Amino acid sequence: SQTIHQWPATLVQPVGSPLSLECTVEGTSNPNLYWYRQAAGRGLQLLFYSVGIGQISSEVPQNLSASRPQDRQFILSSKKLLLSDSGFYLCAWGLGVYNSPLHFGNGTRLTVT
Amino acid sequence: AQKVTQAQTEISVVEKEDVTLDCVYETRDTTYYLFWYKQPPSGELVFLIRRNSFDEQNEISGRYSWNFQKSTSSFNFTITASQVVDSAVYFCALSEAMAAGNKLTFGGGTRVLVKP
């Protein structure tokens, strides 16, 4: 069966520091991968998605970037965090067809101080 | 552009009452899927149900049922005989066949609080 791992679970970082969140998927090949962000009390906003190694699509211009160095690895990064980057970050994978649900990791709660 | 609206931000019920969550969507695509997800306090999103745009037959699965009406672009979700464990945030989501990346567009979520 497929599993998705996301770490760390919580993170407190000062403004201006770098960020690296990692997500890996097991049990499937060539998945679509996604990064969503959920601000406190708000809905989910798609940040990036990837349909293959090295292929990154950005949905919202911002202070963040994403990379997919391996088929089942998806990384969310920032060179300098802003206060507004605080939130709950969720990684997800899908089969790449519109009728397939996305499957989410447990999320990373990021607090920028 | 696609859009999903959940007008109810929070619903509070007493255990064993039924809860109906509203979802209204906008899309230009004729082929799409609709989903409901549950987010318990622990934070992870759990996939519950899905429905395709060509099938308006309403269904029941255990204590969950859904009412899909294409004419009003609504995809409502009902929890029958609610339990305390149903307390969570529920999200409605849309996936369009023509959208790049097969991404999901989510509504703002409805927080359900089931009191014992």
mmCIF file with all atom_site columns, N, CA and C in Angstrom, chain A residues 32-34 36 38 41-46 49-51 57 59 88 90 93-107 109, chain B residues 31-33 35 37 39 41-47 50 52-54 89 91 95-98 100-109 111:
data_model
loop_
_atom_site.group_PDB
_atom_site.id
_atom_site.type_symbol
_atom_site.label_atom_id
_atom_site.label_alt_id
_atom_site.label_comp_id
_atom_site.label_asym_id
_atom_site.label_entity_id
_atom_site.label_seq_id
_atom_site.pdbx_PDB_ins_code
_atom_site.Cartn_x
_atom_site.Cartn_y
_atom_site.Cartn_z
_atom_site.occupancy
_atom_site.B_iso_or_equiv
_atom_site.pdbx_formal_charge
_atom_site.auth_seq_id
_atom_site.auth_comp_id
_atom_site.auth_asym_id
_atom_site.auth_atom_id
_atom_site.pdbx_PDB_model_num
ATOM 1   N N  . ASN A 1 32  ? 1.789   12.254 -8.999  1.00 0.00 ? 32  ASN A N  1
ATOM 2   C CA . ASN A 1 32  ? 1.735   13.708 -8.939  1.00 0.00 ? 32  ASN A CA 1
ATOM 3   C C  . ASN A 1 32  ? 1.938   14.093 -7.469  1.00 0.00 ? 32  ASN A C  1
ATOM 4   N N  . LEU A 1 33  ? 2.681   15.170 -7.245  1.00 0.00 ? 33  LEU A N  1
ATOM 5   C CA . LEU A 1 33  ? 2.946   15.613 -5.880  1.00 0.00 ? 33  LEU A CA 1
ATOM 6   C C  . LEU A 1 33  ? 2.514   17.060 -5.705  1.00 0.00 ? 33  LEU A C  1
ATOM 7   N N  . TYR A 1 34  ? 2.060   17.393 -4.501  1.00 0.00 ? 34  TYR A N  1
ATOM 8   C CA . TYR A 1 34  ? 1.464   18.703 -4.257  1.00 0.00 ? 34  TYR A CA 1
ATOM 9   C C  . TYR A 1 34  ? 1.911   19.233 -2.891  1.00 0.00 ? 34  TYR A C  1
ATOM 10  N N  . TYR A 1 36  ? 0.291   22.053 -0.283  1.00 0.00 ? 36  TYR A N  1
ATOM 11  C CA . TYR A 1 36  ? -0.784  22.954 0.074   1.00 0.00 ? 36  TYR A CA 1
ATOM 12  C C  . TYR A 1 36  ? -0.419  23.665 1.374   1.00 0.00 ? 36  TYR A C  1
ATOM 13  N N  . GLN A 1 38  ? -2.319  25.801 4.676   1.00 0.00 ? 38  GLN A N  1
ATOM 14  C CA . GLN A 1 38  ? -3.557  26.140 5.365   1.00 0.00 ? 38  GLN A CA 1
ATOM 15  C C  . GLN A 1 38  ? -3.227  27.169 6.434   1.00 0.00 ? 38  GLN A C  1
ATOM 16  N N  . GLY A 1 41  ? -7.428  28.705 10.594  1.00 0.00 ? 41  GLY A N  1
ATOM 17  C CA . GLY A 1 41  ? -8.849  28.911 10.400  1.00 0.00 ? 41  GLY A CA 1
ATOM 18  C C  . GLY A 1 41  ? -9.278  29.124 8.957   1.00 0.00 ? 41  GLY A C  1
ATOM 19  N N  . ARG A 1 42  ? -8.403  28.789 8.021   1.00 0.00 ? 42  ARG A N  1
ATOM 20  C CA . ARG A 1 42  ? -8.724  29.042 6.614   1.00 0.00 ? 42  ARG A CA 1
ATOM 21  C C  . ARG A 1 42  ? -8.714  27.724 5.837   1.00 0.00 ? 42  ARG A C  1
ATOM 22  N N  . GLY A 1 43  ? -9.037  27.845 4.558   1.00 0.00 ? 43  GLY A N  1
ATOM 23  C CA . GLY A 1 43  ? -9.046  26.688 3.683   1.00 0.00 ? 43  GLY A CA 1
ATOM 24  C C  . GLY A 1 43  ? -7.653  26.360 3.181   1.00 0.00 ? 43  GLY A C  1
ATOM 25  N N  . LEU A 1 44  ? -7.592  25.440 2.240   1.00 0.00 ? 44  LEU A N  1
ATOM 26  C CA . LEU A 1 44  ? -6.313  24.973 1.716   1.00 0.00 ? 44  LEU A CA 1
ATOM 27  C C  . LEU A 1 44  ? -5.983  25.688 0.408   1.00 0.00 ? 44  LEU A C  1
ATOM 28  N N  . GLN A 1 45  ? -4.773  26.178 0.352   1.00 0.00 ? 45  GLN A N  1
ATOM 29  C CA . GLN A 1 45  ? -4.304  26.892 -0.834  1.00 0.00 ? 45  GLN A CA 1
ATOM 30  C C  . GLN A 1 45  ? -3.210  26.078 -1.496  1.00 0.00 ? 45  GLN A C  1
ATOM 31  N N  . LEU A 1 46  ? -3.362  25.781 -2.763  1.00 0.00 ? 46  LEU A N  1
ATOM 32  C CA . LEU A 1 46  ? -2.330  25.037 -3.488  1.00 0.00 ? 46  LEU A CA 1
ATOM 33  C C  . LEU A 1 46  ? -1.151  25.952 -3.759  1.00 0.00 ? 46  LEU A C  1
ATOM 34  N N  . TYR A 1 49  ? 2.719   22.113 -7.543  1.00 0.00 ? 49  TYR A N  1
ATOM 35  C CA . TYR A 1 49  ? 2.486   20.721 -7.869  1.00 0.00 ? 49  TYR A CA 1
ATOM 36  C C  . TYR A 1 49  ? 3.525   20.279 -8.878  1.00 0.00 ? 49  TYR A C  1
ATOM 37  N N  . SER A 1 50  ? 3.696   18.958 -8.947  1.00 0.00 ? 50  SER A N  1
ATOM 38  C CA . SER A 1 50  ? 4.717   18.395 -9.829  1.00 0.00 ? 50  SER A CA 1
ATOM 39  C C  . SER A 1 50  ? 4.175   17.124 -10.471 1.00 0.00 ? 50  SER A C  1
ATOM 40  N N  . VAL A 1 51  ? 4.321   17.032 -11.774 1.00 0.00 ? 51  VAL A N  1
ATOM 41  C CA . VAL A 1 51  ? 3.864   15.832 -12.491 1.00 0.00 ? 51  VAL A CA 1
ATOM 42  C C  . VAL A 1 51  ? 5.029   14.915 -12.835 1.00 0.00 ? 51  VAL A C  1
ATOM 43  N N  . SER A 1 57  ? 5.276   23.279 -10.956 1.00 0.00 ? 57  SER A N  1
ATOM 44  C CA . SER A 1 57  ? 4.354   24.346 -11.345 1.00 0.00 ? 57  SER A CA 1
ATOM 45  C C  . SER A 1 57  ? 3.965   25.118 -10.100 1.00 0.00 ? 57  SER A C  1
ATOM 46  N N  . GLU A 1 59  ? 1.572   27.846 -8.226  1.00 0.00 ? 59  GLU A N  1
ATOM 47  C CA . GLU A 1 59  ? 0.218   28.385 -8.303  1.00 0.00 ? 59  GLU A CA 1
ATOM 48  C C  . GLU A 1 59  ? 0.133   29.810 -7.779  1.00 0.00 ? 59  GLU A C  1
ATOM 49  N N  . PHE A 1 88  ? 0.037   25.806 8.232   1.00 0.00 ? 88  PHE A N  1
ATOM 50  C CA . PHE A 1 88  ? 0.070   24.348 8.258   1.00 0.00 ? 88  PHE A CA 1
ATOM 51  C C  . PHE A 1 88  ? 0.297   23.890 6.826   1.00 0.00 ? 88  PHE A C  1
ATOM 52  N N  . LEU A 1 90  ? 0.831   21.019 4.008   1.00 0.00 ? 90  LEU A N  1
ATOM 53  C CA . LEU A 1 90  ? 0.439   19.637 3.729   1.00 0.00 ? 90  LEU A CA 1
ATOM 54  C C  . LEU A 1 90  ? 0.973   19.197 2.380   1.00 0.00 ? 90  LEU A C  1
ATOM 55  N N  . TRP A 1 93  ? -0.119  13.327 -2.537  1.00 0.00 ? 93  TRP A N  1
ATOM 56  C CA . TRP A 1 93  ? 0.195   12.667 -3.787  1.00 0.00 ? 93  TRP A CA 1
ATOM 57  C C  . TRP A 1 93  ? -1.103  12.213 -4.447  1.00 0.00 ? 93  TRP A C  1
ATOM 58  N N  . GLY A 1 94  ? -1.046  12.068 -5.774  1.00 0.00 ? 94  GLY A N  1
ATOM 59  C CA . GLY A 1 94  ? -2.194  11.583 -6.525  1.00 0.00 ? 94  GLY A CA 1
ATOM 60  C C  . GLY A 1 94  ? -1.718  10.776 -7.715  1.00 0.00 ? 94  GLY A C  1
ATOM 61  N N  . LEU A 1 95  ? -2.659  10.056 -8.332  1.00 0.00 ? 95  LEU A N  1
ATOM 62  C CA . LEU A 1 95  ? -2.331  9.184  -9.443  1.00 0.00 ? 95  LEU A CA 1
ATOM 63  C C  . LEU A 1 95  ? -2.212  9.936  -10.767 1.00 0.00 ? 95  LEU A C  1
ATOM 64  N N  . GLY A 1 96  ? -2.586  11.194 -10.766 1.00 0.00 ? 96  GLY A N  1
ATOM 65  C CA . GLY A 1 96  ? -2.456  11.962 -12.002 1.00 0.00 ? 96  GLY A CA 1
ATOM 66  C C  . GLY A 1 96  ? -3.652  11.880 -12.905 1.00 0.00 ? 96  GLY A C  1
ATOM 67  N N  . VAL A 1 97  ? -4.789  11.460 -12.367 1.00 0.00 ? 97  VAL A N  1
ATOM 68  C CA . VAL A 1 97  ? -6.039  11.462 -13.109 1.00 0.00 ? 97  VAL A CA 1
ATOM 69  C C  . VAL A 1 97  ? -7.072  12.234 -12.290 1.00 0.00 ? 97  VAL A C  1
ATOM 70  N N  . TYR A 1 98  ? -7.971  12.905 -12.996 1.00 0.00 ? 98  TYR A N  1
ATOM 71  C CA . TYR A 1 98  ? -8.844  13.853 -12.302 1.00 0.00 ? 98  TYR A CA 1
ATOM 72  C C  . TYR A 1 98  ? -9.840  13.181 -11.363 1.00 0.00 ? 98  TYR A C  1
ATOM 73  N N  . ASN A 1 99  ? -10.088 11.897 -11.569 1.00 0.00 ? 99  ASN A N  1
ATOM 74  C CA . ASN A 1 99  ? -11.068 11.235 -10.715 1.00 0.00 ? 99  ASN A CA 1
ATOM 75  C C  . ASN A 1 99  ? -10.427 10.546 -9.515  1.00 0.00 ? 99  ASN A C  1
ATOM 76  N N  . SER A 1 100 ? -9.143  10.769 -9.361  1.00 0.00 ? 100 SER A N  1
ATOM 77  C CA . SER A 1 100 ? -8.431  10.137 -8.253  1.00 0.00 ? 100 SER A CA 1
ATOM 78  C C  . SER A 1 100 ? -8.282  11.127 -7.103  1.00 0.00 ? 100 SER A C  1
ATOM 79  N N  . PRO A 1 101 ? -8.607  10.709 -5.896  1.00 0.00 ? 101 PRO A N  1
ATOM 80  C CA . PRO A 1 101 ? -8.434  11.631 -4.757  1.00 0.00 ? 101 PRO A CA 1
ATOM 81  C C  . PRO A 1 101 ? -6.953  11.856 -4.487  1.00 0.00 ? 101 PRO A C  1
ATOM 82  N N  . LEU A 1 102 ? -6.664  12.952 -3.829  1.00 0.00 ? 102 LEU A N  1
ATOM 83  C CA . LEU A 1 102 ? -5.311  13.191 -3.328  1.00 0.00 ? 102 LEU A CA 1
ATOM 84  C C  . LEU A 1 102 ? -5.216  12.594 -1.921  1.00 0.00 ? 102 LEU A C  1
ATOM 85  N N  . HIS A 1 103 ? -4.015  12.105 -1.609  1.00 0.00 ? 103 HIS A N  1
ATOM 86  C CA . HIS A 1 103 ? -3.768  11.516 -0.310  1.00 0.00 ? 103 HIS A CA 1
ATOM 87  C C  . HIS A 1 103 ? -2.728  12.366 0.399   1.00 0.00 ? 103 HIS A C  1
ATOM 88  N N  . PHE A 1 104 ? -3.056  12.760 1.612   1.00 0.00 ? 104 PHE A N  1
ATOM 89  C CA . PHE A 1 104 ? -2.266  13.767 2.302   1.00 0.00 ? 104 PHE A CA 1
ATOM 90  C C  . PHE A 1 104 ? -1.385  13.183 3.396   1.00 0.00 ? 104 PHE A C  1
ATOM 91  N N  . GLY A 1 105 ? -0.256  13.866 3.616   1.00 0.00 ? 105 GLY A N  1
ATOM 92  C CA . GLY A 1 105 ? 0.584   13.575 4.761   1.00 0.00 ? 105 GLY A CA 1
ATOM 93  C C  . GLY A 1 105 ? 0.006   14.195 6.016   1.00 0.00 ? 105 GLY A C  1
ATOM 94  N N  . ASN A 1 106 ? 0.713   14.022 7.126   1.00 0.00 ? 106 ASN A N  1
ATOM 95  C CA . ASN A 1 106 ? 0.214   14.508 8.405   1.00 0.00 ? 106 ASN A CA 1
ATOM 96  C C  . ASN A 1 106 ? 0.426   16.004 8.614   1.00 0.00 ? 106 ASN A C  1
ATOM 97  N N  . GLY A 1 107 ? 1.190   16.619 7.734   1.00 0.00 ? 107 GLY A N  1
ATOM 98  C CA . GLY A 1 107 ? 1.338   18.067 7.797   1.00 0.00 ? 107 GLY A CA 1
ATOM 99  C C  . GLY A 1 107 ? 2.486   18.526 8.675   1.00 0.00 ? 107 GLY A C  1
ATOM 100 N N  . ARG A 1 109 ? 3.391   21.954 10.959  1.00 0.00 ? 109 ARG A N  1
ATOM 101 C CA . ARG A 1 109 ? 2.913   23.232 11.483  1.00 0.00 ? 109 ARG A CA 1
ATOM 102 C C  . ARG A 1 109 ? 4.115   24.156 11.648  1.00 0.00 ? 109 ARG A C  1
ATOM 103 N N  . THR B 2 31  ? -16.686 18.004 -17.365 1.00 0.00 ? 31  THR B N  1
ATOM 104 C CA . THR B 2 31  ? -16.274 16.743 -16.748 1.00 0.00 ? 31  THR B CA 1
ATOM 105 C C  . THR B 2 31  ? -15.441 17.051 -15.515 1.00 0.00 ? 31  THR B C  1
ATOM 106 N N  . TYR B 2 32  ? -15.928 16.629 -14.383 1.00 0.00 ? 32  TYR B N  1
ATOM 107 C CA . TYR B 2 32  ? -15.230 16.945 -13.134 1.00 0.00 ? 32  TYR B CA 1
ATOM 108 C C  . TYR B 2 32  ? -15.654 15.958 -12.052 1.00 0.00 ? 32  TYR B C  1
ATOM 109 N N  . TYR B 2 33  ? -14.878 15.989 -10.964 1.00 0.00 ? 33  TYR B N  1
ATOM 110 C CA . TYR B 2 33  ? -15.198 15.175 -9.798  1.00 0.00 ? 33  TYR B CA 1
ATOM 111 C C  . TYR B 2 33  ? -15.304 16.078 -8.585  1.00 0.00 ? 33  TYR B C  1
ATOM 112 N N  . PHE B 2 35  ? -15.305 16.017 -4.259  1.00 0.00 ? 35  PHE B N  1
ATOM 113 C CA . PHE B 2 35  ? -14.806 15.219 -3.134  1.00 0.00 ? 35  PHE B CA 1
ATOM 114 C C  . PHE B 2 35  ? -15.217 15.866 -1.811  1.00 0.00 ? 35  PHE B C  1
ATOM 115 N N  . TYR B 2 37  ? -13.572 15.789 2.172   1.00 0.00 ? 37  TYR B N  1
ATOM 116 C CA . TYR B 2 37  ? -12.482 15.382 3.043   1.00 0.00 ? 37  TYR B CA 1
ATOM 117 C C  . TYR B 2 37  ? -12.814 15.772 4.478   1.00 0.00 ? 37  TYR B C  1
ATOM 118 N N  . GLN B 2 39  ? -10.948 16.696 8.222   1.00 0.00 ? 39  GLN B N  1
ATOM 119 C CA . GLN B 2 39  ? -9.706  17.049 8.891   1.00 0.00 ? 39  GLN B CA 1
ATOM 120 C C  . GLN B 2 39  ? -9.941  17.036 10.397  1.00 0.00 ? 39  GLN B C  1
ATOM 121 N N  . PRO B 2 41  ? -8.870  16.988 14.514  1.00 0.00 ? 41  PRO B N  1
ATOM 122 C CA . PRO B 2 41  ? -7.954  17.896 15.225  1.00 0.00 ? 41  PRO B CA 1
ATOM 123 C C  . PRO B 2 41  ? -6.479  17.575 15.023  1.00 0.00 ? 41  PRO B C  1
ATOM 124 N N  . SER B 2 42  ? -6.152  16.342 14.718  1.00 0.00 ? 42  SER B N  1
ATOM 125 C CA . SER B 2 42  ? -4.749  15.972 14.504  1.00 0.00 ? 42  SER B CA 1
ATOM 126 C C  . SER B 2 42  ? -4.181  16.594 13.236  1.00 0.00 ? 42  SER B C  1
ATOM 127 N N  . GLY B 2 43  ? -5.017  17.019 12.307  1.00 0.00 ? 43  GLY B N  1
ATOM 128 C CA . GLY B 2 43  ? -4.547  17.798 11.169  1.00 0.00 ? 43  GLY B CA 1
ATOM 129 C C  . GLY B 2 43  ? -4.523  17.124 9.815   1.00 0.00 ? 43  GLY B C  1
ATOM 130 N N  . GLU B 2 44  ? -4.413  15.822 9.772   1.00 0.00 ? 44  GLU B N  1
ATOM 131 C CA . GLU B 2 44  ? -4.310  15.211 8.443   1.00 0.00 ? 44  GLU B CA 1
ATOM 132 C C  . GLU B 2 44  ? -5.657  15.236 7.728   1.00 0.00 ? 44  GLU B C  1
ATOM 133 N N  . LEU B 2 45  ? -5.628  15.291 6.420   1.00 0.00 ? 45  LEU B N  1
ATOM 134 C CA . LEU B 2 45  ? -6.865  15.262 5.640   1.00 0.00 ? 45  LEU B CA 1
ATOM 135 C C  . LEU B 2 45  ? -7.183  13.836 5.238   1.00 0.00 ? 45  LEU B C  1
ATOM 136 N N  . VAL B 2 46  ? -8.411  13.434 5.499   1.00 0.00 ? 46  VAL B N  1
ATOM 137 C CA . VAL B 2 46  ? -8.839  12.075 5.207   1.00 0.00 ? 46  VAL B CA 1
ATOM 138 C C  . VAL B 2 46  ? -9.906  12.123 4.110   1.00 0.00 ? 46  VAL B C  1
ATOM 139 N N  . PHE B 2 47  ? -9.657  11.405 3.032   1.00 0.00 ? 47  PHE B N  1
ATOM 140 C CA . PHE B 2 47  ? -10.611 11.343 1.927   1.00 0.00 ? 47  PHE B CA 1
ATOM 141 C C  . PHE B 2 47  ? -11.843 10.557 2.368   1.00 0.00 ? 47  PHE B C  1
ATOM 142 N N  . ARG B 2 50  ? -16.344 10.638 -3.154  1.00 0.00 ? 50  ARG B N  1
ATOM 143 C CA . ARG B 2 50  ? -16.198 11.381 -4.402  1.00 0.00 ? 50  ARG B CA 1
ATOM 144 C C  . ARG B 2 50  ? -17.396 11.089 -5.295  1.00 0.00 ? 50  ARG B C  1
ATOM 145 N N  . ASN B 2 52  ? -18.691 11.841 -9.577  1.00 0.00 ? 52  ASN B N  1
ATOM 146 C CA . ASN B 2 52  ? -18.350 12.427 -10.867 1.00 0.00 ? 52  ASN B CA 1
ATOM 147 C C  . ASN B 2 52  ? -19.521 13.223 -11.410 1.00 0.00 ? 52  ASN B C  1
ATOM 148 N N  . SER B 2 53  ? -19.219 14.090 -12.339 1.00 0.00 ? 53  SER B N  1
ATOM 149 C CA . SER B 2 53  ? -20.199 15.051 -12.833 1.00 0.00 ? 53  SER B CA 1
ATOM 150 C C  . SER B 2 53  ? -21.313 14.415 -13.655 1.00 0.00 ? 53  SER B C  1
ATOM 151 N N  . PHE B 2 54  ? -21.156 13.178 -14.025 1.00 0.00 ? 54  PHE B N  1
ATOM 152 C CA . PHE B 2 54  ? -22.168 12.530 -14.859 1.00 0.00 ? 54  PHE B CA 1
ATOM 153 C C  . PHE B 2 54  ? -23.130 11.665 -14.058 1.00 0.00 ? 54  PHE B C  1
ATOM 154 N N  . VAL B 2 89  ? -13.065 19.418 10.850  1.00 0.00 ? 89  VAL B N  1
ATOM 155 C CA . VAL B 2 89  ? -13.340 20.362 9.773   1.00 0.00 ? 89  VAL B CA 1
ATOM 156 C C  . VAL B 2 89  ? -13.538 19.548 8.496   1.00 0.00 ? 89  VAL B C  1
ATOM 157 N N  . PHE B 2 91  ? -14.035 19.488 4.355   1.00 0.00 ? 91  PHE B N  1
ATOM 158 C CA . PHE B 2 91  ? -13.736 20.255 3.148   1.00 0.00 ? 91  PHE B CA 1
ATOM 159 C C  . PHE B 2 91  ? -14.369 19.610 1.936   1.00 0.00 ? 91  PHE B C  1
ATOM 160 N N  . SER B 2 95  ? -12.220 18.686 -8.706  1.00 0.00 ? 95  SER B N  1
ATOM 161 C CA . SER B 2 95  ? -11.140 18.328 -9.624  1.00 0.00 ? 95  SER B CA 1
ATOM 162 C C  . SER B 2 95  ? -11.703 18.338 -11.033 1.00 0.00 ? 95  SER B C  1
ATOM 163 N N  . GLU B 2 96  ? -11.096 19.117 -11.907 1.00 0.00 ? 96  GLU B N  1
ATOM 164 C CA . GLU B 2 96  ? -11.581 19.233 -13.273 1.00 0.00 ? 96  GLU B CA 1
ATOM 165 C C  . GLU B 2 96  ? -10.742 18.386 -14.225 1.00 0.00 ? 96  GLU B C  1
ATOM 166 N N  . ALA B 2 97  ? -11.401 17.769 -15.187 1.00 0.00 ? 97  ALA B N  1
ATOM 167 C CA . ALA B 2 97  ? -10.686 16.920 -16.130 1.00 0.00 ? 97  ALA B CA 1
ATOM 168 C C  . ALA B 2 97  ? -9.688  17.707 -16.963 1.00 0.00 ? 97  ALA B C  1
ATOM 169 N N  . MET B 2 98  ? -9.998  18.973 -17.246 1.00 0.00 ? 98  MET B N  1
ATOM 170 C CA . MET B 2 98  ? -9.127  19.762 -18.133 1.00 0.00 ? 98  MET B CA 1
ATOM 171 C C  . MET B 2 98  ? -8.079  20.551 -17.358 1.00 0.00 ? 98  MET B C  1
ATOM 172 N N  . ALA B 2 100 ? -4.754  21.394 -15.491 1.00 0.00 ? 100 ALA B N  1
ATOM 173 C CA . ALA B 2 100 ? -3.393  20.863 -15.480 1.00 0.00 ? 100 ALA B CA 1
ATOM 174 C C  . ALA B 2 100 ? -3.045  20.347 -14.100 1.00 0.00 ? 100 ALA B C  1
ATOM 175 N N  . GLY B 2 101 ? -2.361  19.214 -14.071 1.00 0.00 ? 101 GLY B N  1
ATOM 176 C CA . GLY B 2 101 ? -1.868  18.705 -12.801 1.00 0.00 ? 101 GLY B CA 1
ATOM 177 C C  . GLY B 2 101 ? -2.877  17.959 -11.959 1.00 0.00 ? 101 GLY B C  1
ATOM 178 N N  . ASN B 2 102 ? -4.122  17.860 -12.437 1.00 0.00 ? 102 ASN B N  1
ATOM 179 C CA . ASN B 2 102 ? -5.164  17.140 -11.685 1.00 0.00 ? 102 ASN B CA 1
ATOM 180 C C  . ASN B 2 102 ? -5.230  17.597 -10.239 1.00 0.00 ? 102 ASN B C  1
ATOM 181 N N  . LYS B 2 103 ? -5.156  18.909 -10.069 1.00 0.00 ? 103 LYS B N  1
ATOM 182 C CA . LYS B 2 103 ? -5.144  19.442 -8.712  1.00 0.00 ? 103 LYS B CA 1
ATOM 183 C C  . LYS B 2 103 ? -6.566  19.574 -8.177  1.00 0.00 ? 103 LYS B C  1
ATOM 184 N N  . LEU B 2 104 ? -6.663  19.646 -6.864  1.00 0.00 ? 104 LEU B N  1
ATOM 185 C CA . LEU B 2 104 ? -7.934  19.854 -6.194  1.00 0.00 ? 104 LEU B CA 1
ATOM 186 C C  . LEU B 2 104 ? -8.058  21.301 -5.739  1.00 0.00 ? 104 LEU B C  1
ATOM 187 N N  . THR B 2 105 ? -9.250  21.861 -5.981  1.00 0.00 ? 105 THR B N  1
ATOM 188 C CA . THR B 2 105 ? -9.575  23.179 -5.447  1.00 0.00 ? 105 THR B CA 1
ATOM 189 C C  . THR B 2 105 ? -10.506 22.974 -4.269  1.00 0.00 ? 105 THR B C  1
ATOM 190 N N  . PHE B 2 106 ? -10.117 23.506 -3.117  1.00 0.00 ? 106 PHE B N  1
ATOM 191 C CA . PHE B 2 106 ? -10.873 23.279 -1.890  1.00 0.00 ? 106 PHE B CA 1
ATOM 192 C C  . PHE B 2 106 ? -11.732 24.482 -1.520  1.00 0.00 ? 106 PHE B C  1
ATOM 193 N N  . GLY B 2 107 ? -12.833 24.178 -0.841  1.00 0.00 ? 107 GLY B N  1
ATOM 194 C CA . GLY B 2 107 ? -13.604 25.226 -0.199  1.00 0.00 ? 107 GLY B CA 1
ATOM 195 C C  . GLY B 2 107 ? -12.934 25.626 1.098   1.00 0.00 ? 107 GLY B C  1
ATOM 196 N N  . GLY B 2 108 ? -13.530 26.608 1.780   1.00 0.00 ? 108 GLY B N  1
ATOM 197 C CA . GLY B 2 108 ? -12.932 27.123 2.994   1.00 0.00 ? 108 GLY B CA 1
ATOM 198 C C  . GLY B 2 108 ? -13.112 26.237 4.213   1.00 0.00 ? 108 GLY B C  1
ATOM 199 N N  . GLY B 2 109 ? -13.930 25.195 4.092   1.00 0.00 ? 109 GLY B N  1
ATOM 200 C CA . GLY B 2 109 ? -14.115 24.261 5.195   1.00 0.00 ? 109 GLY B CA 1
ATOM 201 C C  . GLY B 2 109 ? -15.250 24.652 6.124   1.00 0.00 ? 109 GLY B C  1
ATOM 202 N N  . ARG B 2 111 ? -16.397 23.771 10.103  1.00 0.00 ? 111 ARG B N  1
ATOM 203 C CA . ARG B 2 111 ? -16.038 23.113 11.361  1.00 0.00 ? 111 ARG B CA 1
ATOM 204 C C  . ARG B 2 111 ? -17.305 22.542 11.988  1.00 0.00 ? 111 ARG B C  1
#
